[in-house]
Coordinates of C-alpha atoms in Angstrom, one line a residue:
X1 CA 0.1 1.6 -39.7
X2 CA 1.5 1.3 -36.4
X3 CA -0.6 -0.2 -33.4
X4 CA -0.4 1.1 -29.4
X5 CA -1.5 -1.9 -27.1
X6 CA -1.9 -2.0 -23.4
X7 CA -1.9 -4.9 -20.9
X8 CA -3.5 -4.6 -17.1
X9 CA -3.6 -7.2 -14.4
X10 CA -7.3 -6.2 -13.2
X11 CA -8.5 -6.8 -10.0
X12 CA -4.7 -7.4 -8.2
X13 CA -5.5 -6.8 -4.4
X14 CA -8.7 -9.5 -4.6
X15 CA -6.1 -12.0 -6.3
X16 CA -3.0 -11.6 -4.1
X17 CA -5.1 -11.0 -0.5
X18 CA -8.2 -13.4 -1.1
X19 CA -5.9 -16.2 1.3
X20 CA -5.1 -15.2 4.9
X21 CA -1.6 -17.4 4.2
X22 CA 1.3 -15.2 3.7
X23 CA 3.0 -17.8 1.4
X24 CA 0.0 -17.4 -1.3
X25 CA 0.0 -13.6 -0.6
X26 CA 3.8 -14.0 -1.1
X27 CA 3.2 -16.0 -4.5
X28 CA -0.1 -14.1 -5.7
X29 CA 2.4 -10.7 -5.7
X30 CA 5.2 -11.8 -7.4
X31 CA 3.2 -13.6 -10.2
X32 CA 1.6 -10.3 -11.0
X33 CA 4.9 -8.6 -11.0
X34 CA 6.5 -11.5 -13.6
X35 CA 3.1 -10.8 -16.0
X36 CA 3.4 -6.9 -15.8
X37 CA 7.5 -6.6 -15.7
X38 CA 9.0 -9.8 -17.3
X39 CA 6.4 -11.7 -19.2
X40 CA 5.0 -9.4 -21.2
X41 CA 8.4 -8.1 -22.4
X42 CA 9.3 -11.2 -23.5
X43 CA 6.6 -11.6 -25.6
X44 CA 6.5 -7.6 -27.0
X45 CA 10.4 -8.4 -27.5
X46 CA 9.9 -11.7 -29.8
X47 CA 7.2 -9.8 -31.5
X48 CA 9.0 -6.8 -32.7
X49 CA 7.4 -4.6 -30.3
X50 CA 8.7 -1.7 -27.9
X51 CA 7.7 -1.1 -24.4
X52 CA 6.3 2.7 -24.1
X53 CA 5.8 3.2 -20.9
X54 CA 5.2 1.1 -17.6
X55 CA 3.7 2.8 -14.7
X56 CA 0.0 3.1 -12.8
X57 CA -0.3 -1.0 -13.1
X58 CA -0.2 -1.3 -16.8
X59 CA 1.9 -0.9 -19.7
X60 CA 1.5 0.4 -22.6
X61 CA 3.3 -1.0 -26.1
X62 CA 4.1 -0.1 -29.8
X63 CA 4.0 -2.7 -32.9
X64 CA 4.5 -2.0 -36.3
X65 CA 1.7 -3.9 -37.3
X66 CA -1.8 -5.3 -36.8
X67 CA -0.4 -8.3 -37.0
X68 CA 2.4 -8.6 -34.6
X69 CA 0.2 -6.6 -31.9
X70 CA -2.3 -9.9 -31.9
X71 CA -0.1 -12.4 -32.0
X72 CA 1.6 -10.5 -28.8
X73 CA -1.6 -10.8 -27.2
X74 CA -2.6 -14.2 -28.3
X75 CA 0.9 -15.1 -27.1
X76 CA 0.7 -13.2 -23.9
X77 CA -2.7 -14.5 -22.9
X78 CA -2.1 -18.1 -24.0
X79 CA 1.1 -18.1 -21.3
X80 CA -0.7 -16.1 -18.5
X81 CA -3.8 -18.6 -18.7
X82 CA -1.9 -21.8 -18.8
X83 CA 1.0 -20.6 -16.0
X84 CA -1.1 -18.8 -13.5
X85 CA -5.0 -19.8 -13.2
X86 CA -7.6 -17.2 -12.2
X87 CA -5.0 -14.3 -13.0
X88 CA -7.6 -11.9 -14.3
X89 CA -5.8 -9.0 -17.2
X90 CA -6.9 -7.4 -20.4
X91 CA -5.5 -6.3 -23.4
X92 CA -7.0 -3.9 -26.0
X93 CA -5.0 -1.8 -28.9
X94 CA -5.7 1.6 -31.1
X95 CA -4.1 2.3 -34.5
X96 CA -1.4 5.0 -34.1
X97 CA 0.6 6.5 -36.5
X98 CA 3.9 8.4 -35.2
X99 CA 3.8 10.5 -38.3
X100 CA 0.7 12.0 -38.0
X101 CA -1.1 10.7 -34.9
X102 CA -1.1 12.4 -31.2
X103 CA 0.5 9.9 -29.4
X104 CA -1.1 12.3 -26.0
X105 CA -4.7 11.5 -27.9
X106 CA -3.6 8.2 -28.6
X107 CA -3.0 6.9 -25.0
X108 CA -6.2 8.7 -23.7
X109 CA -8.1 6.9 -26.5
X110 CA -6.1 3.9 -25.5
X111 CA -7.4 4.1 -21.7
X112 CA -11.1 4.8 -22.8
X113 CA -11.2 1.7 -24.9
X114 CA -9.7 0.0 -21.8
X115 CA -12.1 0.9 -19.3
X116 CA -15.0 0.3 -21.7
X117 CA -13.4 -3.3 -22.1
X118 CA -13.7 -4.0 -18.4
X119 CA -16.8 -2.5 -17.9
X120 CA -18.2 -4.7 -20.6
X121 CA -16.9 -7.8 -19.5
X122 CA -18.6 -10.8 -20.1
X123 CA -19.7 -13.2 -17.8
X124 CA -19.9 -16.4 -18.3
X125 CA -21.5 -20.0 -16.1
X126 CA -19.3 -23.0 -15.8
X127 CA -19.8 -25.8 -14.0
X128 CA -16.5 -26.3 -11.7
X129 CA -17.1 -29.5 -10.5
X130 CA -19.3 -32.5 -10.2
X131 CA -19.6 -32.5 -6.0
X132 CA -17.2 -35.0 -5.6
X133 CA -13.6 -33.4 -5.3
X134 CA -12.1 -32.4 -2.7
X135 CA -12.4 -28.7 -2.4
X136 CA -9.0 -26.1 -2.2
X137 CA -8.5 -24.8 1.3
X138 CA -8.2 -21.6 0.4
X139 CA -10.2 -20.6 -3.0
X140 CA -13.1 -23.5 -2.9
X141 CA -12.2 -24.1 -6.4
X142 CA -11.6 -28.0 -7.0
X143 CA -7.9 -29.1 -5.3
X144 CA -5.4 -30.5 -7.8
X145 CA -2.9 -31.2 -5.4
X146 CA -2.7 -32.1 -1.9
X147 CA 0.4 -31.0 0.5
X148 CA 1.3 -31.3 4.2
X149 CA 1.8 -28.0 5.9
X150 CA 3.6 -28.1 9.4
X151 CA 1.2 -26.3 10.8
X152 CA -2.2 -26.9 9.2
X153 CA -1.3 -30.2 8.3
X154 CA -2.8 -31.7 4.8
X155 CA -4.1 -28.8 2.5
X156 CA -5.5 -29.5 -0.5
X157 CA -4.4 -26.8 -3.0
X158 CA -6.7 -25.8 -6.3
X159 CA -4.7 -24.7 -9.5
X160 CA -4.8 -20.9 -8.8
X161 CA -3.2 -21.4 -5.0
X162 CA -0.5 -24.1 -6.5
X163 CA 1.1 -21.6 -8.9
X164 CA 1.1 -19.4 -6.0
X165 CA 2.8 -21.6 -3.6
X166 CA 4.8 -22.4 -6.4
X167 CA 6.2 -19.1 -7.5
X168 CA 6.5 -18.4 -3.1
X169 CA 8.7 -21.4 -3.2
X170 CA 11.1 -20.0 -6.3
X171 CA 11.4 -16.7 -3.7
X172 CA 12.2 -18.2 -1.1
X173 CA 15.5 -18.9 -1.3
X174 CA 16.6 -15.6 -2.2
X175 CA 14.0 -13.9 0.1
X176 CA 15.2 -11.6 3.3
X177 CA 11.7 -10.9 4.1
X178 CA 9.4 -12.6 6.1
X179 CA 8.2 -15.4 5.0
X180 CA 5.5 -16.1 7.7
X181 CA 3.5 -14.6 10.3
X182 CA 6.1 -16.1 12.8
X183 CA 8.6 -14.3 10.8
X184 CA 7.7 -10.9 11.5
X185 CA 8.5 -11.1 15.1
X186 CA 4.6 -11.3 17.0
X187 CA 5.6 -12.1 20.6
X188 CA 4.0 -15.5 21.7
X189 CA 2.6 -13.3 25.2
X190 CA 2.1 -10.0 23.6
X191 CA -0.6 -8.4 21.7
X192 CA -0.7 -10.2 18.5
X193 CA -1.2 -7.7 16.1
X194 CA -0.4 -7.7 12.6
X195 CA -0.6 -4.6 10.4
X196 CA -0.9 -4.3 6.6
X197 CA 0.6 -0.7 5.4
X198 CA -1.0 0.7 2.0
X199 CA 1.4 3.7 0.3
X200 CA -0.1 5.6 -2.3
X201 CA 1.7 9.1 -4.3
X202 CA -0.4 12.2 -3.8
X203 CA -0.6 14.6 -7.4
X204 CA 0.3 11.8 -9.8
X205 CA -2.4 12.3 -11.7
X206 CA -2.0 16.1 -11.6
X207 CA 1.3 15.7 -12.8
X208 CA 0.7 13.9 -15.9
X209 CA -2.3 15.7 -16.4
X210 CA 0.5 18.7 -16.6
X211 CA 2.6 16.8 -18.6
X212 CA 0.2 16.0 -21.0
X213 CA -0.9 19.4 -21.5
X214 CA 2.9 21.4 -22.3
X215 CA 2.9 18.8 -25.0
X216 CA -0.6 19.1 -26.5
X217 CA 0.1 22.6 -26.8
X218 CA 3.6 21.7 -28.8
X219 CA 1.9 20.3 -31.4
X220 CA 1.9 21.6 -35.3
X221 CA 1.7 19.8 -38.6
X222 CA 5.4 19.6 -39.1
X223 CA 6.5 18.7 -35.6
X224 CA 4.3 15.3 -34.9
X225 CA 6.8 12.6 -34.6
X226 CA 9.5 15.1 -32.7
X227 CA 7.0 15.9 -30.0
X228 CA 5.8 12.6 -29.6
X229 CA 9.1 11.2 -29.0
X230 CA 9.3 13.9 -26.5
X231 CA 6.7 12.8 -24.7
X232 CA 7.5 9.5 -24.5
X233 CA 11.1 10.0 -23.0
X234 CA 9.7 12.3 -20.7
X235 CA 6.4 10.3 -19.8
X236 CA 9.2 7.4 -19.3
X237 CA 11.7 9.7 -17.1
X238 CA 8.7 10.1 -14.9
X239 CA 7.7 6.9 -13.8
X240 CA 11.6 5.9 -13.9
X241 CA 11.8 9.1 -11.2
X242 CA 9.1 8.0 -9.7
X243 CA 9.7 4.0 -9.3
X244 CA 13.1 5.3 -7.8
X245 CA 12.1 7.3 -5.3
X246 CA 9.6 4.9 -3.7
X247 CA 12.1 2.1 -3.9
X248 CA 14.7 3.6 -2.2
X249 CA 11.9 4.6 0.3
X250 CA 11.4 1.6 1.0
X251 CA 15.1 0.4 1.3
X252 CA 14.9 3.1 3.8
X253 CA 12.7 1.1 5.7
X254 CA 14.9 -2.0 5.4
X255 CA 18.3 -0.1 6.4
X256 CA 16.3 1.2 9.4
X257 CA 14.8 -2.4 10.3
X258 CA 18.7 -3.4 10.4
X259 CA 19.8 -1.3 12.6
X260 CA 17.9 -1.9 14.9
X261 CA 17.8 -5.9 14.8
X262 CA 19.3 -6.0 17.9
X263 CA 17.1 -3.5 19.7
X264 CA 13.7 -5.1 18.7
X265 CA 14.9 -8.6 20.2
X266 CA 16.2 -6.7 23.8
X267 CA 12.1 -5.4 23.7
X268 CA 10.3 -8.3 23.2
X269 CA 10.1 -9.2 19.1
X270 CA 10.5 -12.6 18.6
X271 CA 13.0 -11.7 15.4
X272 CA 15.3 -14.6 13.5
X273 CA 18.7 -14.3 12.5
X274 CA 18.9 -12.5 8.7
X275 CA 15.2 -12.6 8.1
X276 CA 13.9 -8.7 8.0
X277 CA 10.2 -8.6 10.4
X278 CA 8.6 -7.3 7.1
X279 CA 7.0 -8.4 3.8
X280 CA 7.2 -6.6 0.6
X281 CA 3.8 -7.4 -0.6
X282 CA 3.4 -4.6 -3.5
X283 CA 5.8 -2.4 -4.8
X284 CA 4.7 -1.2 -7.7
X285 CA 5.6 2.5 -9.0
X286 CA 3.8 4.9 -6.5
X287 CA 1.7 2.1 -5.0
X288 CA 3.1 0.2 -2.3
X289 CA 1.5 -2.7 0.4
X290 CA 3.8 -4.3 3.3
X291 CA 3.2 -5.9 6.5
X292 CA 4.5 -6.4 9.5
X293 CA 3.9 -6.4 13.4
X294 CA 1.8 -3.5 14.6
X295 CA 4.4 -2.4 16.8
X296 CA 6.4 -1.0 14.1
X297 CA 3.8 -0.3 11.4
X298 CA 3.8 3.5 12.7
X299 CA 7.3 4.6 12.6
X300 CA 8.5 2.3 9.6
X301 CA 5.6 4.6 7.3
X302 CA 6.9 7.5 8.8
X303 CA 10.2 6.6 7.7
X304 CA 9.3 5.7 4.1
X305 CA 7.3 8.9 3.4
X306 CA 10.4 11.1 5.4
X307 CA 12.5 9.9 3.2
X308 CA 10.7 10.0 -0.2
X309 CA 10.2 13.7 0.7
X310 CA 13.7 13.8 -0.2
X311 CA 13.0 13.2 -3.9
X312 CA 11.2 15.3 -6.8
X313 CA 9.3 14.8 -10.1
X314 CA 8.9 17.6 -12.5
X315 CA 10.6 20.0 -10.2
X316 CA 8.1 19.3 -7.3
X317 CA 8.8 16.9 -4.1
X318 CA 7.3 13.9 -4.1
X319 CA 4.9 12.7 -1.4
X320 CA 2.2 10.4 -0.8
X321 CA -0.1 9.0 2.0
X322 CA -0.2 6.2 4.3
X323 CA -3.0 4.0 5.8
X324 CA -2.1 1.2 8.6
X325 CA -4.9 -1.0 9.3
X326 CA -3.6 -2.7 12.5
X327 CA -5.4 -6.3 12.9
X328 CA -5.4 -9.8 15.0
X329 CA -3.6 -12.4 12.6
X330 CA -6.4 -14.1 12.2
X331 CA -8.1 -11.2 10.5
X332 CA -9.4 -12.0 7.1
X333 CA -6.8 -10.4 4.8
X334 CA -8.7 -8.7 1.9
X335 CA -11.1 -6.7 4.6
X336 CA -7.9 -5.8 6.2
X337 CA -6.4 -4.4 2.6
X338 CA -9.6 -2.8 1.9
X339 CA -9.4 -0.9 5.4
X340 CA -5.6 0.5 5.2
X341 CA -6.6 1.4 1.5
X342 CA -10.1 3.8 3.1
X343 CA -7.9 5.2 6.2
X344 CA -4.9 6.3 2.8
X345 CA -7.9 7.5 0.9
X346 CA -9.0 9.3 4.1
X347 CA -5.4 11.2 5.0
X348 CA -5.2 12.2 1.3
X349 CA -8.4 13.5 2.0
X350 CA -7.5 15.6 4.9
X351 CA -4.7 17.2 2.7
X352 CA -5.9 21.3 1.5
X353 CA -6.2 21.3 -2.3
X354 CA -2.7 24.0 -2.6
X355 CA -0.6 21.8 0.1
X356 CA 2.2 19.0 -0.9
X357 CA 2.6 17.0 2.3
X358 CA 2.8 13.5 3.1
X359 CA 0.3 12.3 5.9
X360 CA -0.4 8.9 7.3
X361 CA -3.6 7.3 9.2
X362 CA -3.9 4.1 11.1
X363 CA -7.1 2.3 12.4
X364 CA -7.0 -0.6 15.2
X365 CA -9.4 -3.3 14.7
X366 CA -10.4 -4.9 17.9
X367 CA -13.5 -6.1 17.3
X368 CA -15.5 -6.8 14.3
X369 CA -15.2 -4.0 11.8
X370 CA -18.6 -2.6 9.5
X371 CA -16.9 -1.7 6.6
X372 CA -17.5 2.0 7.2
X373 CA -14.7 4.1 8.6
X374 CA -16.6 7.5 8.4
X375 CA -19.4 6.1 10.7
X376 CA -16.7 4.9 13.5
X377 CA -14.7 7.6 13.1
X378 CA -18.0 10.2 13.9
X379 CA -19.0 7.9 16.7
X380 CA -16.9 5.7 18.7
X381 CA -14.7 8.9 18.1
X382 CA -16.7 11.5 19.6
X383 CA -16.5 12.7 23.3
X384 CA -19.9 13.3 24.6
X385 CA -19.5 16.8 24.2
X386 CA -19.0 16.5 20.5
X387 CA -15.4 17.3 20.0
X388 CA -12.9 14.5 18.5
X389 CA -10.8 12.0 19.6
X390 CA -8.5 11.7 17.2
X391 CA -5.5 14.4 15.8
X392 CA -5.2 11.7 13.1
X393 CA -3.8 11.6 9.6
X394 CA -0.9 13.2 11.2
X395 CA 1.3 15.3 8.8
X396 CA 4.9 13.8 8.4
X397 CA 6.9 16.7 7.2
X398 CA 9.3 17.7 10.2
X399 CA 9.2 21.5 9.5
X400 CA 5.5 21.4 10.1
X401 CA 4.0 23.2 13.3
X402 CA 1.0 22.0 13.2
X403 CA -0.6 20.1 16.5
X404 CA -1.0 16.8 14.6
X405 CA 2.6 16.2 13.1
X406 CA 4.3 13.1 13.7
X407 CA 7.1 14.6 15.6
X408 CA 4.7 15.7 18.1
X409 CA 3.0 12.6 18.5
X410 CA 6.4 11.0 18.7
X411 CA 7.2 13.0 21.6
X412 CA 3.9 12.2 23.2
X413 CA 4.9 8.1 23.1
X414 CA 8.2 9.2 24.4
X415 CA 6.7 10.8 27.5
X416 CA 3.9 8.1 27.9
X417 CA 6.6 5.1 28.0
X418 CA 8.9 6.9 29.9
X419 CA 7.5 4.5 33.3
X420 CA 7.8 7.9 35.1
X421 CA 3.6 7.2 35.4
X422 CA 1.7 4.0 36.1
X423 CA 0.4 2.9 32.8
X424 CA -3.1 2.2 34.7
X425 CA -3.4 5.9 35.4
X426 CA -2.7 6.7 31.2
X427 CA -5.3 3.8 30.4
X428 CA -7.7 5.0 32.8
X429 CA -7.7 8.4 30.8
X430 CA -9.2 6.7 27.9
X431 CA -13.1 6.7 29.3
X432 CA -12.7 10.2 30.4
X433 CA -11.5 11.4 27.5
X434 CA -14.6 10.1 25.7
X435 CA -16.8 11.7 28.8
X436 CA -15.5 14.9 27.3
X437 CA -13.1 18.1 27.9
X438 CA -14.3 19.0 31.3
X439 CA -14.2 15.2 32.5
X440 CA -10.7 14.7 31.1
X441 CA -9.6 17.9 32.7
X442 CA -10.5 17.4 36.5
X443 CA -9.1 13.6 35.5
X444 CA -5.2 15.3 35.1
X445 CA -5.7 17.7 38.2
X446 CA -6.7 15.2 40.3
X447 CA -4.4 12.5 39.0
X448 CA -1.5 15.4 38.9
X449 CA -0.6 13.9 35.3
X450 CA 0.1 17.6 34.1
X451 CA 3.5 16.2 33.3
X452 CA 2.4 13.8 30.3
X453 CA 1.4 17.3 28.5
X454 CA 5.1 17.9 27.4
X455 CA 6.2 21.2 26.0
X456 CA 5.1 20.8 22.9
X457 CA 1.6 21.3 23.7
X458 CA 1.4 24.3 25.0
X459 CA -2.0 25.2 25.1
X460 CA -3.4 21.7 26.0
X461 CA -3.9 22.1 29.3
X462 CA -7.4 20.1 29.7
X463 CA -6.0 18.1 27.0
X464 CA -7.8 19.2 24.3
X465 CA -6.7 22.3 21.5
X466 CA -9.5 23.4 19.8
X467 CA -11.5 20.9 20.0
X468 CA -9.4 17.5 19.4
X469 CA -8.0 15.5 21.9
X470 CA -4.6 15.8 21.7
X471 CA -3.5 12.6 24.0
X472 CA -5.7 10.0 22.4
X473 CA -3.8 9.1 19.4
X474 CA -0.9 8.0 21.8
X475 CA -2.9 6.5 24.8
X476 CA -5.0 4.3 22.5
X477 CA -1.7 3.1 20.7
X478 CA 0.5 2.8 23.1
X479 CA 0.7 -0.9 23.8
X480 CA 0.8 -1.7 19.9
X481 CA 4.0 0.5 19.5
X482 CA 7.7 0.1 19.4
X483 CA 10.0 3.1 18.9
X484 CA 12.3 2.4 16.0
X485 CA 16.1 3.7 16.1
X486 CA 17.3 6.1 13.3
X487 CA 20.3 6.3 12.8
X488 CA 20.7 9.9 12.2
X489 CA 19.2 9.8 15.7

């Protein structure tokens, strides 16, 4: 009797973003991508396993036996808990015959033993310490090791932050990312905004639920094995599809940052020679986490989901959403994850249940934030009159007409930084704005600033459309944005 087994690095965005140091982030990312991609093949190799499938954060793995699937995750586990402390994963298995077993039933059965694993996790009391170590800088966990930073100076590092710092340190060498906030180009003088970027596909799950179904239906007595071979090779060409478009997305992004090296030092980033202002933090399948400065945040999303649009699974383009969370550096890091993962959740929510479009939503913190987008968004975001502020998610496909594309708003930056008006009269528009429609209106007429309504909003004469704002977006973001070059430009 053959055994399915599945491994899952739980809780991933606590462990990598927990520290506000880019190094750990750096570290905590790649360790999770050794576990799920190299580690665990190792150890499914030397025990006569197979992979199955890797895709969604875990992966899924076939033994012949009972017994080589536990010592795999004896193995597994052993080397996880000694190399990388705190690294928080499960592993659980179901019999599985290929002969006569579902292998579609099999993996469901597989995930509902998994989620009843984590939801019946134990917990446990230790005492850490005895109140008389020093304590780790980052995690409050007892320091092992104590190292001199040039900035910080001595930091005292526990065991979870060391084999971070460690595995940063293995990167570095072979690293064209940023490797710190200075690194990323922040201007000493400007606004010193950072901005973490969270990607996530749109329909994945509708997609495999489709796939799942054309092969349940396959099944008869005599064609068990067949069909489940099938459905592995094509459950596998999907996330290969799928991993493949978003990476080359995102070397999109790279190519584009390139190009335009040059550019982005004659405007004011402070950019080093051969280091990229950008840092891969997650790229995992269809979900994806980068950062860089705030200035570029907008356009380089626009660029990834333009040009994973370009790509198809299952005979249907592939597109996802975005959420920027734009933030001082000093900004603690997990809050600002959790905030670019609610404004993603919130553009995919904007999305009619029969459309396939990418969209992307961005949110700039500057003051404290309350955890609750929805509340800010229906207040601090409301003219007096009721109408909104904001045109965002904006919708990324070119051929759309609709007032709150990214071509449009584009255009409006373009016309806003043009210095054919004084920027005080733009940023004095904010306050009417939120006064309302009528306010906003005699604000243009009497400012004669008929001119920033280009032709592309037709129909926006006060303005508003409807009953959005359709200059906000644009004059709230103007000073954290930098145009990027394309080259097809």
């Amino acid at each position: 009797m053959g055994v399915l087994s599945i491994f899952e690095v739980s809780k991933k965005q606590h462990y990598i973003f927990k520290s506000n140091r880019l190094k750990e982030n750096i570290g905590a990312s790649e360790i999770i991508r050794v576990a799920t991609e190299d580690t665990s093949a190792e150890f499914c190799s030397k025990n006569n396993g197979k992979i199955i499938n890797v895709g969604g954060g875990q992966t899924i793995f076939y033994f012949n036996n009972f017994s080589d699937s536990k010592l795999f995750a004896e193995e597994l586990s052993f080397e996880l808990i000694r190399s990388y402390p705190s690294l928080e994963f499960f592993i659980t298995a179901v019999e599985y015959n290929p002969d006569t077993d579902s292998i579609v039933k099999k993996i469901r059965e597989l995930h509902k033993k998994l989620e009843k694993k984590k939801a019946e996790r134990m917990h446990y009391a230790c005492i850490i310490d005895f109140g008389i170590t020093q304590e780790c800088d980052s995690t409050r966990l007892p320091a092992v090791i104590m190292k001199n930073d040039d900035e910080d100076g001595e930091l005292y590092y526990s065991s979870e932050v060391k084999s971070k710092i460690d595995m940063c340190s293995k990167m570095s060498g072979r690293s064209v990312y940023a490797l710190d906030f200075t690194d990323l180009g922040i201007s000493k003088y400007e606004k010193s905004y950072i901005a973490i970027t969270h990607i996530d596909g749109n329909r994945m799950g509708k997609n495999l639920k489709r796939l799942r179904e054309k092969y349940e239906k396959s099944y008869t007595q005599e064609n068990i094995r067949e069909i489940n071979e099938k459905y592995i090779k094509e459950l596998q060409e999907f996330s290969i599809q799928v991993k493949k478009a978003f990476e080359k997305a995102f070397q999109k992004i790279l190519d584009t940052l390139r190009f335009n090296m040059e550019y982005l030092r004659e405007v004011g980033m402070s950019i080093k020679e051969d280091v990229l202002p950008i840092r891969k933090v997650i790229l995992s399948g269809d979900d994806v986490c980068y950062i860089t400065d705030a200035r570029i945040a907008l356009d380089c999303a626009y660029i990834f989901l333009k040009e994973l649009e370009k790509y198809s699974v299952m005979g249907e383009k592939i597109t996802a959403c975005a959420g920027i969370a734009m933030v001082r550096e000093k900004y603690p890091f997990f809050k600002t994850y959790e905030l670019s993962e609610e404004l993603c959740r919130n553009a995919k929510s904007s999305i009619s249940e029969d459309a396939n479009e990418s969209r992307l939503d961005w949110h700039i913190v500057q003051g404290e934030y309350n955890n609750n987008l929805n509340e800010i968004r229906n207040t601090a975001y409301r003219t007096y009159d009721c109408k909104n502020l904001l045109l965002r998610p904006l919708v990324i496909s070119e051929d759309s007409e609709a007032i709150n594309s990214y071509a449009n708003f584009r255009k409006d930056m373009q016309i806003l930084n043009s210095g054919k008006i004084p920027r005080s009269k733009i940023k004095g528009m904010l306050s009417e704005m939120k006064k309302g429609e009528e306010h906003l209106d005699t604000y243009i007429e009497i400012n004669n600033l008929h001119t920033l309504l280009g032709s592309h909003r037709i129909g926006a004469k006060t303005g508003f459309i409807g009953d959005k704002c359709v200059l906000f977006d644009a004059v709230e973001t103007m000073d954290y944005y930098i145009p990027l070059c394309f080259e097809e430009e």
